[in-house]
Coordinates of C-alpha atoms in Angstrom, one line a residue:
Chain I
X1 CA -227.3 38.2 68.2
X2 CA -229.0 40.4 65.9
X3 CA -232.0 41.9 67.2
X4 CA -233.9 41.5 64.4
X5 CA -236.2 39.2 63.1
X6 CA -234.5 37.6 60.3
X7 CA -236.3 37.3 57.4
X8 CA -237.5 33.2 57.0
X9 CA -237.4 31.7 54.1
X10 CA -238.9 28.7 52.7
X11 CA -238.0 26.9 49.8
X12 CA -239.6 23.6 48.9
X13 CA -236.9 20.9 47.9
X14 CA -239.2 17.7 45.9
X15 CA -238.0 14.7 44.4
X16 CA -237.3 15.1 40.4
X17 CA -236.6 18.8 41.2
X18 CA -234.6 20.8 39.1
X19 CA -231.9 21.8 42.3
X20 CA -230.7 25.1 40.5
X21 CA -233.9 26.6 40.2
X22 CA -234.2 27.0 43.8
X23 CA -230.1 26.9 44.4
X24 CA -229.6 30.3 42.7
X25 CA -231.7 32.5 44.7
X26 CA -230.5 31.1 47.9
X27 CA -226.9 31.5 47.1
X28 CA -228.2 35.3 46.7
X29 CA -230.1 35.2 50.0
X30 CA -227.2 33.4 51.7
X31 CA -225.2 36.7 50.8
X32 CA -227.4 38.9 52.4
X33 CA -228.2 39.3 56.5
X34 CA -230.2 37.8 59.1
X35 CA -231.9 36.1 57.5
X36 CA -233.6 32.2 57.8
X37 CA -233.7 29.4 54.7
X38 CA -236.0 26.9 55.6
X39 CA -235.7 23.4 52.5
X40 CA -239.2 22.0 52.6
X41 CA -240.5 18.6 52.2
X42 CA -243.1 16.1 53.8
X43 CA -240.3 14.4 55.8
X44 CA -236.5 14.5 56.5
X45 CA -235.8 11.8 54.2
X46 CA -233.2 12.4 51.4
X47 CA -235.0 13.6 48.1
X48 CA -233.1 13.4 44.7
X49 CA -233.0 16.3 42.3
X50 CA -233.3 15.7 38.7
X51 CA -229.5 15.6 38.2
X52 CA -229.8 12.7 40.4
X53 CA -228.1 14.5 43.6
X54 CA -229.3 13.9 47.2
X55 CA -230.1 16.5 49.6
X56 CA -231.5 16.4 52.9
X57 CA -234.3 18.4 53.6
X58 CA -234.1 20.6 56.8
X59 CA -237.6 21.3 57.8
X60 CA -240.9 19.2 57.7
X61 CA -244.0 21.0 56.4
X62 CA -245.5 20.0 60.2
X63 CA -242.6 21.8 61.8
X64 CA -242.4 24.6 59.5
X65 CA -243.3 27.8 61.1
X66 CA -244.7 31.2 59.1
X67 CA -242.4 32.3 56.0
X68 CA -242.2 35.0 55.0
X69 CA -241.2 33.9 51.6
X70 CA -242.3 30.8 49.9
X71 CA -240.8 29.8 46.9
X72 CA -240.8 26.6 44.5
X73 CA -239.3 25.6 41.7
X74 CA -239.6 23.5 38.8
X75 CA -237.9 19.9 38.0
X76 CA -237.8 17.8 34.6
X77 CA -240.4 15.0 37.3
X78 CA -242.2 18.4 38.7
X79 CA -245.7 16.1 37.5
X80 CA -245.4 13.1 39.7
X81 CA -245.5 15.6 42.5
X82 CA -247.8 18.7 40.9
X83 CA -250.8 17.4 42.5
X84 CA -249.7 15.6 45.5
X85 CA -252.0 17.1 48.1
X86 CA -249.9 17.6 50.8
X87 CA -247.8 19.7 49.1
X88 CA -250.8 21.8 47.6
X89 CA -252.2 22.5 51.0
X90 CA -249.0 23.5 52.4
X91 CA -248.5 25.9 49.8
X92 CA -251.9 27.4 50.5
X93 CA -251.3 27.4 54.1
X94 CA -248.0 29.4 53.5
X95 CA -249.3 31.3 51.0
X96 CA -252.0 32.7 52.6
X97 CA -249.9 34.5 55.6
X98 CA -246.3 34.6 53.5
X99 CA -245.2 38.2 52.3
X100 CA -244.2 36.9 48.9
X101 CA -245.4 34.0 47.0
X102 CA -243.0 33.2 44.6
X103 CA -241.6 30.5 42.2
X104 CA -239.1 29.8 39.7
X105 CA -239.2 27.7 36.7
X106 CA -242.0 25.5 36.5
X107 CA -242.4 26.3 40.2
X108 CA -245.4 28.6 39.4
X109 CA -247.8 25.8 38.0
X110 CA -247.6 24.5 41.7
X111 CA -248.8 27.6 42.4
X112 CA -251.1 27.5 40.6
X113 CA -252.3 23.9 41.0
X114 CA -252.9 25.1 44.5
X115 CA -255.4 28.0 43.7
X116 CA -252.3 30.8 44.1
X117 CA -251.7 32.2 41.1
X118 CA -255.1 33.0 39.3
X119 CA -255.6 36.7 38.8
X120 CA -252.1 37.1 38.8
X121 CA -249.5 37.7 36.0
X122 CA -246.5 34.9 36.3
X123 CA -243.1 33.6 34.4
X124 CA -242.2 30.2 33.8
X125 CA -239.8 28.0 32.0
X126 CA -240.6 28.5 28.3
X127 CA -241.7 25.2 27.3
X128 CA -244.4 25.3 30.0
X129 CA -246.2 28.3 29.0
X130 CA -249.2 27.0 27.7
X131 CA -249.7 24.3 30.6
X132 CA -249.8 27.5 33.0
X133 CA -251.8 29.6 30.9
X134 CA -254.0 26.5 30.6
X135 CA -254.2 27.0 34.5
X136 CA -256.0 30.2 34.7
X137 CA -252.5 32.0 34.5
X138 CA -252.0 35.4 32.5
X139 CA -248.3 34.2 31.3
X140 CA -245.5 36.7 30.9
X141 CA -242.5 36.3 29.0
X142 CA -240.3 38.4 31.1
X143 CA -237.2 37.0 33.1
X144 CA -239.3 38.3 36.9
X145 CA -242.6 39.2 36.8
X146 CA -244.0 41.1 39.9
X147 CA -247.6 41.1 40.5
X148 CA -248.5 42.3 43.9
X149 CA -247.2 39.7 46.3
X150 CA -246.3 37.3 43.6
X151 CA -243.1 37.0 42.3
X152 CA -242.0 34.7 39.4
X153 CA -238.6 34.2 37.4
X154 CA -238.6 32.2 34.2
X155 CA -236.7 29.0 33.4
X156 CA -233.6 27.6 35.7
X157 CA -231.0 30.4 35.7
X158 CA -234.0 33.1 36.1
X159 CA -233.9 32.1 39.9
X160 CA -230.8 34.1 40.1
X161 CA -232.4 37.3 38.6
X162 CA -235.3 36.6 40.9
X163 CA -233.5 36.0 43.5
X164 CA -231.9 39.3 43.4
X165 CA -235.1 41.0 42.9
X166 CA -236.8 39.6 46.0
X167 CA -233.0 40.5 47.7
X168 CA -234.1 44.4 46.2
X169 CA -237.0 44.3 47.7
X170 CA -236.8 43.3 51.1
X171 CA -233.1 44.1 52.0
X172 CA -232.8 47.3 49.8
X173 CA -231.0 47.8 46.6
X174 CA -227.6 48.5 48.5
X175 CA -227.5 45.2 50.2
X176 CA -228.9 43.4 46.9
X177 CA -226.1 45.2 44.7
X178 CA -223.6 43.8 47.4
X179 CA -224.9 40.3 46.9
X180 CA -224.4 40.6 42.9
X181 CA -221.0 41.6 43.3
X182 CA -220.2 38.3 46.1
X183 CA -221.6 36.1 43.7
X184 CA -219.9 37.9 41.0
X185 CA -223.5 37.8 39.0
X186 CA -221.7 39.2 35.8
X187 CA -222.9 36.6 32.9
X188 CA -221.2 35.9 29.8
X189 CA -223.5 33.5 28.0
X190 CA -221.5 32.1 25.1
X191 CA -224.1 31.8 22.8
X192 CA -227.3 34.0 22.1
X193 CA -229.4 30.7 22.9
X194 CA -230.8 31.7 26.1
X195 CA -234.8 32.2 25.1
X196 CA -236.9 30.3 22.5
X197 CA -237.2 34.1 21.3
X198 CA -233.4 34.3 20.3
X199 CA -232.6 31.0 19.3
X200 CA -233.0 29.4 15.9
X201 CA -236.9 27.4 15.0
X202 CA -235.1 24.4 14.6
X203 CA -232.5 24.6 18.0
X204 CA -236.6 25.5 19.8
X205 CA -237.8 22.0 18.1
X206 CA -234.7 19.9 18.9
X207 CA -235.2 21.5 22.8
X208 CA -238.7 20.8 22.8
X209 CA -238.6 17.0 21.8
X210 CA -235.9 16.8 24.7
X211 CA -238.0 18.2 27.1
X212 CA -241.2 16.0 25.9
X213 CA -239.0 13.5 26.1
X214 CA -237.9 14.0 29.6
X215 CA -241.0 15.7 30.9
X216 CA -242.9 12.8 29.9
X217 CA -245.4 15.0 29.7
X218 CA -248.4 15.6 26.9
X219 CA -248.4 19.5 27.5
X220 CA -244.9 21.1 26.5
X221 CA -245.7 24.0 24.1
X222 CA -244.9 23.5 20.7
Chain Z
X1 CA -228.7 1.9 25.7
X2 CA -226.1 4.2 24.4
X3 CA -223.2 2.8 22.9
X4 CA -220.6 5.3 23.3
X5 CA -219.1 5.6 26.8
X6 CA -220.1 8.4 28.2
X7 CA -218.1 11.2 29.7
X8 CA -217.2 10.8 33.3
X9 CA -217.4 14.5 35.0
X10 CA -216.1 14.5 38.7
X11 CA -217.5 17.3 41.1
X12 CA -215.9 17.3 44.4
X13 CA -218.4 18.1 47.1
X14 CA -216.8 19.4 50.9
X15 CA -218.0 20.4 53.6
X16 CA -218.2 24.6 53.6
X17 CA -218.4 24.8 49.4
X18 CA -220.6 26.9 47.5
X19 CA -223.3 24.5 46.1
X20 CA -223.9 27.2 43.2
X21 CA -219.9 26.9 42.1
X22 CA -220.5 23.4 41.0
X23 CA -224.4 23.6 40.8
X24 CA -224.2 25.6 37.6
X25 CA -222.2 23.8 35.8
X26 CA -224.2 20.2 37.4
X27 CA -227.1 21.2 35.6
X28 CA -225.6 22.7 32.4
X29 CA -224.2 19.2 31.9
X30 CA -227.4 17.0 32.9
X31 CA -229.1 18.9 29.8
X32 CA -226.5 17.1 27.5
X33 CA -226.1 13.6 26.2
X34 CA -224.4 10.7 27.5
X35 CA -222.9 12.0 30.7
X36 CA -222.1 10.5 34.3
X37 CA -221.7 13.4 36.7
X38 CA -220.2 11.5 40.4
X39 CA -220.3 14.0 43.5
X40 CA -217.4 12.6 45.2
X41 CA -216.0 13.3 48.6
X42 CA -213.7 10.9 51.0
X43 CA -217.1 9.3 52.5
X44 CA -220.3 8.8 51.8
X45 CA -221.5 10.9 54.7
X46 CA -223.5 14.1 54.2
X47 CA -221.8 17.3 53.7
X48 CA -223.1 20.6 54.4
X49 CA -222.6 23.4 52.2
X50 CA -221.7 27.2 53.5
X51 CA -225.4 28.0 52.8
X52 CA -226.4 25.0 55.4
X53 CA -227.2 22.6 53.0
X54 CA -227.1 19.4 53.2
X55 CA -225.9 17.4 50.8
X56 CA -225.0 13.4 50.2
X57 CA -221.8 12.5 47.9
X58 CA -222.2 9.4 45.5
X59 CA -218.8 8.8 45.0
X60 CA -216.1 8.5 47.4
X61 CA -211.7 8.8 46.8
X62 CA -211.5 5.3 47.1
X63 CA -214.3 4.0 44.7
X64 CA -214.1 7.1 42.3
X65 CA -212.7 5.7 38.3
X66 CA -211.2 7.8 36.0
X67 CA -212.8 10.6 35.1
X68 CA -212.6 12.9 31.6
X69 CA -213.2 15.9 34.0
X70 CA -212.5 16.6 37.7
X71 CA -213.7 19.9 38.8
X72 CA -213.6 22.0 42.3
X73 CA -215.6 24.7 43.6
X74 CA -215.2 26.9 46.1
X75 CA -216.5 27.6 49.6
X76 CA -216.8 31.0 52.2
X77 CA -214.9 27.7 54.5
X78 CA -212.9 26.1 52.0
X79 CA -209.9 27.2 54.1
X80 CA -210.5 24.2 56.3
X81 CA -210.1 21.7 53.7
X82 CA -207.5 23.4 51.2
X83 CA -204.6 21.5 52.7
X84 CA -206.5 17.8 53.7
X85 CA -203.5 15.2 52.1
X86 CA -206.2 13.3 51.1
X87 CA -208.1 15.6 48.9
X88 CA -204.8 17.2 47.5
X89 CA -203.9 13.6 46.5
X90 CA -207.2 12.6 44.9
X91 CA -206.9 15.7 42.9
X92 CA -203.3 15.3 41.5
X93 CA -204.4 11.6 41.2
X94 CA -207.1 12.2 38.9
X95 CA -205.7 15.3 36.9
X96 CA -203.0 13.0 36.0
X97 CA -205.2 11.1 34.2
X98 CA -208.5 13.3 33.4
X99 CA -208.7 14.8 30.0
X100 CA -209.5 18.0 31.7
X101 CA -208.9 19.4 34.7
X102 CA -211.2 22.3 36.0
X103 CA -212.4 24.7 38.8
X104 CA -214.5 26.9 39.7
X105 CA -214.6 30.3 41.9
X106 CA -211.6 28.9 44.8
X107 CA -211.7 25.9 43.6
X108 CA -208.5 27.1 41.8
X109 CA -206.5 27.1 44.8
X110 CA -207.3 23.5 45.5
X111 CA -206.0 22.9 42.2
X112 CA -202.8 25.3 42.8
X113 CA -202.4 23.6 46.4
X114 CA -202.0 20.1 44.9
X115 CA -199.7 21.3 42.0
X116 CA -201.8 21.2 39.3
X117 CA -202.2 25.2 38.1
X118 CA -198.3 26.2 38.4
X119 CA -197.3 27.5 34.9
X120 CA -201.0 28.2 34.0
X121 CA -203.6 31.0 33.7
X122 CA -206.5 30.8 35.8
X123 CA -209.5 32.7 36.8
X124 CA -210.9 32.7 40.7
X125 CA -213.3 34.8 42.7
X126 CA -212.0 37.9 42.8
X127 CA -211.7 38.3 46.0
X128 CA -209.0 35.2 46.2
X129 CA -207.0 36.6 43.2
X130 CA -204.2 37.5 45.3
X131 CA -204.3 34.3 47.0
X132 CA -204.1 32.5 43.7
X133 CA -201.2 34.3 42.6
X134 CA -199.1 34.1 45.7
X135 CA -199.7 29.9 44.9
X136 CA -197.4 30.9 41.4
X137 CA -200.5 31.0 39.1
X138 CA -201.4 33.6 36.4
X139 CA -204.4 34.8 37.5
X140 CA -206.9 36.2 34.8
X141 CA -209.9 38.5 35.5
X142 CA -211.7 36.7 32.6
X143 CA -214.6 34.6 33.7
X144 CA -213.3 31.7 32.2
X145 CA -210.4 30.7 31.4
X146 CA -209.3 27.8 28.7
X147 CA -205.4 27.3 29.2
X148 CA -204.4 23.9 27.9
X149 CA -206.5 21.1 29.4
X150 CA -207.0 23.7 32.5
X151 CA -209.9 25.3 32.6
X152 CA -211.3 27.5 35.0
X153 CA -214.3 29.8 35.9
X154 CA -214.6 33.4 37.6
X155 CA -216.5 33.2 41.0
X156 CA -219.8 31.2 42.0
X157 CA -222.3 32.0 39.1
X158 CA -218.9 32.1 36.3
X159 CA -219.8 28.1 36.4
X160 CA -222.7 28.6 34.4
X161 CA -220.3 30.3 31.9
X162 CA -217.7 27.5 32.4
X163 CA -220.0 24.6 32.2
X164 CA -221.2 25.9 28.7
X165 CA -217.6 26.5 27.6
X166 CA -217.0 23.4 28.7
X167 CA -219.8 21.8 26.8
X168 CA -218.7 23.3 23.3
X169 CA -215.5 21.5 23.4
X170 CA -216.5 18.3 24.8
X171 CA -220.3 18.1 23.1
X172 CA -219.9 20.6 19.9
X173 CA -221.5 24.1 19.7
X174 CA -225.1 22.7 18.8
X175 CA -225.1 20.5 22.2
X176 CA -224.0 23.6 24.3
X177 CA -226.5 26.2 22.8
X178 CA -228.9 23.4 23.2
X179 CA -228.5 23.6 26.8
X180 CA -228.0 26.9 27.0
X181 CA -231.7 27.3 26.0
X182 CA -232.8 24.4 28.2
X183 CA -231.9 26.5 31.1
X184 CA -232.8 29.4 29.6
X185 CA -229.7 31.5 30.2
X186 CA -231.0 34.7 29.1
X187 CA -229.4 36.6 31.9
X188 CA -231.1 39.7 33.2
X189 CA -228.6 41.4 36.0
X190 CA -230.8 43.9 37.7
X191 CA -227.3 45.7 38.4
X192 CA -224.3 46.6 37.2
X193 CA -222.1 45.1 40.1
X194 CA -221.1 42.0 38.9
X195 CA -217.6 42.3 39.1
X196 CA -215.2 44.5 40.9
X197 CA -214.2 46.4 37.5
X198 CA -217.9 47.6 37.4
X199 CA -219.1 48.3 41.2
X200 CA -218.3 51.1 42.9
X201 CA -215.2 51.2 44.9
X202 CA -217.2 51.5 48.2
X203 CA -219.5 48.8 47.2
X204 CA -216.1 46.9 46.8
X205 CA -214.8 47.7 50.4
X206 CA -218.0 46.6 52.1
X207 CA -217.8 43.1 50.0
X208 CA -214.5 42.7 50.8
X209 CA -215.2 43.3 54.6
X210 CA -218.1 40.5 54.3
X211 CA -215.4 38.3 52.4
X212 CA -212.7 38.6 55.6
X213 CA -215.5 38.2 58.1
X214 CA -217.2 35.3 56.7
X215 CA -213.9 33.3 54.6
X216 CA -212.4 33.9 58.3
X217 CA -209.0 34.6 56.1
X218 CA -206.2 36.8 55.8
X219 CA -205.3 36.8 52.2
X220 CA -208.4 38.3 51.1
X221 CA -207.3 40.8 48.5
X222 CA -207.4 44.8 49.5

C-alpha cells in the first residue's frame, strides 16, 4: 500500500470520440505512480470511439468522486454530444474543485461549451480553431498551452505531449522523463505534414474537406 | 459505396496489451480511405488492457477473413499470452496469407514465437531487445523497420511512426501526409529521453527496474 494519495484522474470516454486523444496521455500516466484513471460516461454501457472500437467505461459521472484532473478529448462526432447537458454540468462540477482542467483535441470546446475556458488561453485541433475562438476562447497555436489551471494540447497525437507535461507537473520532471523513455516517446514523423503551418495549401484543403466531410459540421476553419 | 475492396487490417487485442501499441496506428489508418480495421481476439468477451481498460474485440480467430495486414502489439503482461497455441496459430495462419505481416513494441515476439520473424530484422521495445534476439531475430534499434513484407515498429508510441510507414506503401505518400496532418503529428517531446541512446544511463537503470517489476520477467535486457 502506498501511503499516499494517488493522484485521480478523470478522463471522459463519449461516443464518436476520437480514443487516441485521451489514450496517449493515459499510457503516460499509466507509467508513472500511484496514481488513479477514472473513464467517464453517463452509464457503464459500452461507448464506441470514432474508429468504431468499444470500450467500457469504468466510472459513472454519479459515482465519480473529486479528480484531480479532468480531461476531455475530441472525436470526428464530438457535436452530437458538445451540448448534451449532463455532460456539461459534470464538467463544471469537476471543474470547479479539480487541480487541472484540461483537454485535448477538440476536447477544449467542451470546455468551453460548459463556461470553463473563457478568460483562458487554449489549443485545439487545427481545423477547430475558429469554432473555439468563436466560443469566447483566446486560441493558441502551440502543441500545450498552460494558462493557470488550464491545460490544453492540440490535435490527436498532442495528448501525448500534454500528457507528459501534466506528468511534469505533478510527478516532477524526473518521473515524467522516465515515462518518455517507457513509452519510448522518440517520434520520427515521416513527413513534415504534421501542422496546417508546415504542410502544403492544397494537402490543408484536401484535409479540410475530409474533416467537413466527417465532422458534418458547418464550422471547420477554412 | 466504394468499389474497390478495401484493405483488411487485423489488430489483435489481449488481455494485458498496451492499447497505445496498436492505438496509434488504429487511428493513423481510420484517417485513410477504404479501410476495415477488425480488433480480433479468440472471443468476443471484453479484454482489459495493462492500463485497466476495458476493451470489446469485434472479431474473433474463428470468424476473422483474410486480412492484407495482421498486426500485434505489446503489453507490461503479454508474457501470459506469448505462448497460447491458439493465438500462435491464428498468427502463423493469417501471415501465411496477409500481404503484410506487422508488430508493434513486443508484439515482435508474438510474431518470433509463432515462426514468423526468423531470418528477419525487426525492431521491439527496447527493453525486450534481448528477448527478441534470443527468439533468432535481427533486432534493429530503428523505430521501424521495413524488411520484406515484415514490418515492425519501436516501442508503444513507434506505432504512430509505423502506421504512417505503413500508410505510404499501402495508400501512396499523399494519403499518409494526409493523415499525418489529420492527427496533427507535429511532435513536441518536452525531453530528450525517448530512447535509451539518448537518456541518461541512470534514467535507463530506473526504467529498466520498473520494466522487471511490472513485465514480471526475467529477460528484461541489462
Amino acid at each position: 500500500m502506498n501511503s499516499v494519495q494517488p493522484y485521480s484522474i478523470g478522463l471522459v470516454f463519449y461516443p464518436g470520440m476520437t480514443a487516441l486523444d485521451v489514450i496517449g496521455p493515459q499510457t503516460v500516466f499509466s507509467a508513472l505512480p500511484n496514481v488513479q484513471i477514472y473513464r467517464i460516461w453517463k452509464t457503464s454501457e459500452p461507448i464506441i470511439t470514432d474508429d468504431g472500437m468499444v470500450i467500457v467505461p469504468d466510472m459513472t459521472f454519479s459515482d465519480c468522486p473529486s479528480l484531480d484532473v479532468i480531461c476531455i478529448g475530441g472525436g470526428l462526432k464530438q457535436a452530437a454530444i458538445e451540448n448534451d447537458p449532463d455532460l456539461l454540468d459534470f464538467l463544471r462540477k469537476k471543474g470547479s474543485t479539480a487541480k487541472f482542467v484540461t483537454s485535448v483535441c477538440g476536447g477544449s470546446v467542451f470546455l468551453a461549451k460548459a463556461g470553463l475556458l473563457q478568460g483562458y488561453r487554449a489549443a485545439t485541433h487545427w481545423t477547430m480553431r475558429q469554432g473555439l475562438a468563436e466560443l469566447g476562447v483566446e486560441v493558441s497555436t502551440e502543441r500545450v498551452v498552460i494558462d493557470g489551471n488550464r491545460i490544453s494540447g492540440g490535435g490527436v497525437t498532442a495528448g501525448i505531449d500534454f500528457g507528459l507535461t501534466l506528468a511534469k507537473i505533478l510527478w516532477g520532471e524526473d518521473a515524467a522523463k522516465l515515462a518518455q523513455l517507457l513509452i519510448e516517446y522518440n517520434p520520427a514523423p515521416p513527413f513534415d505534414t504534421g501542422s496546417p503551418e508546415q504542410a502544403s495549401p492544397e494537402l490543408v484543403q484536401t484535409a479540410l474537406s475530409f474533416a467537413t466531410e466527417h465532422l458534418d459540421l458547418g464550422r471547420v476553419v477554412s
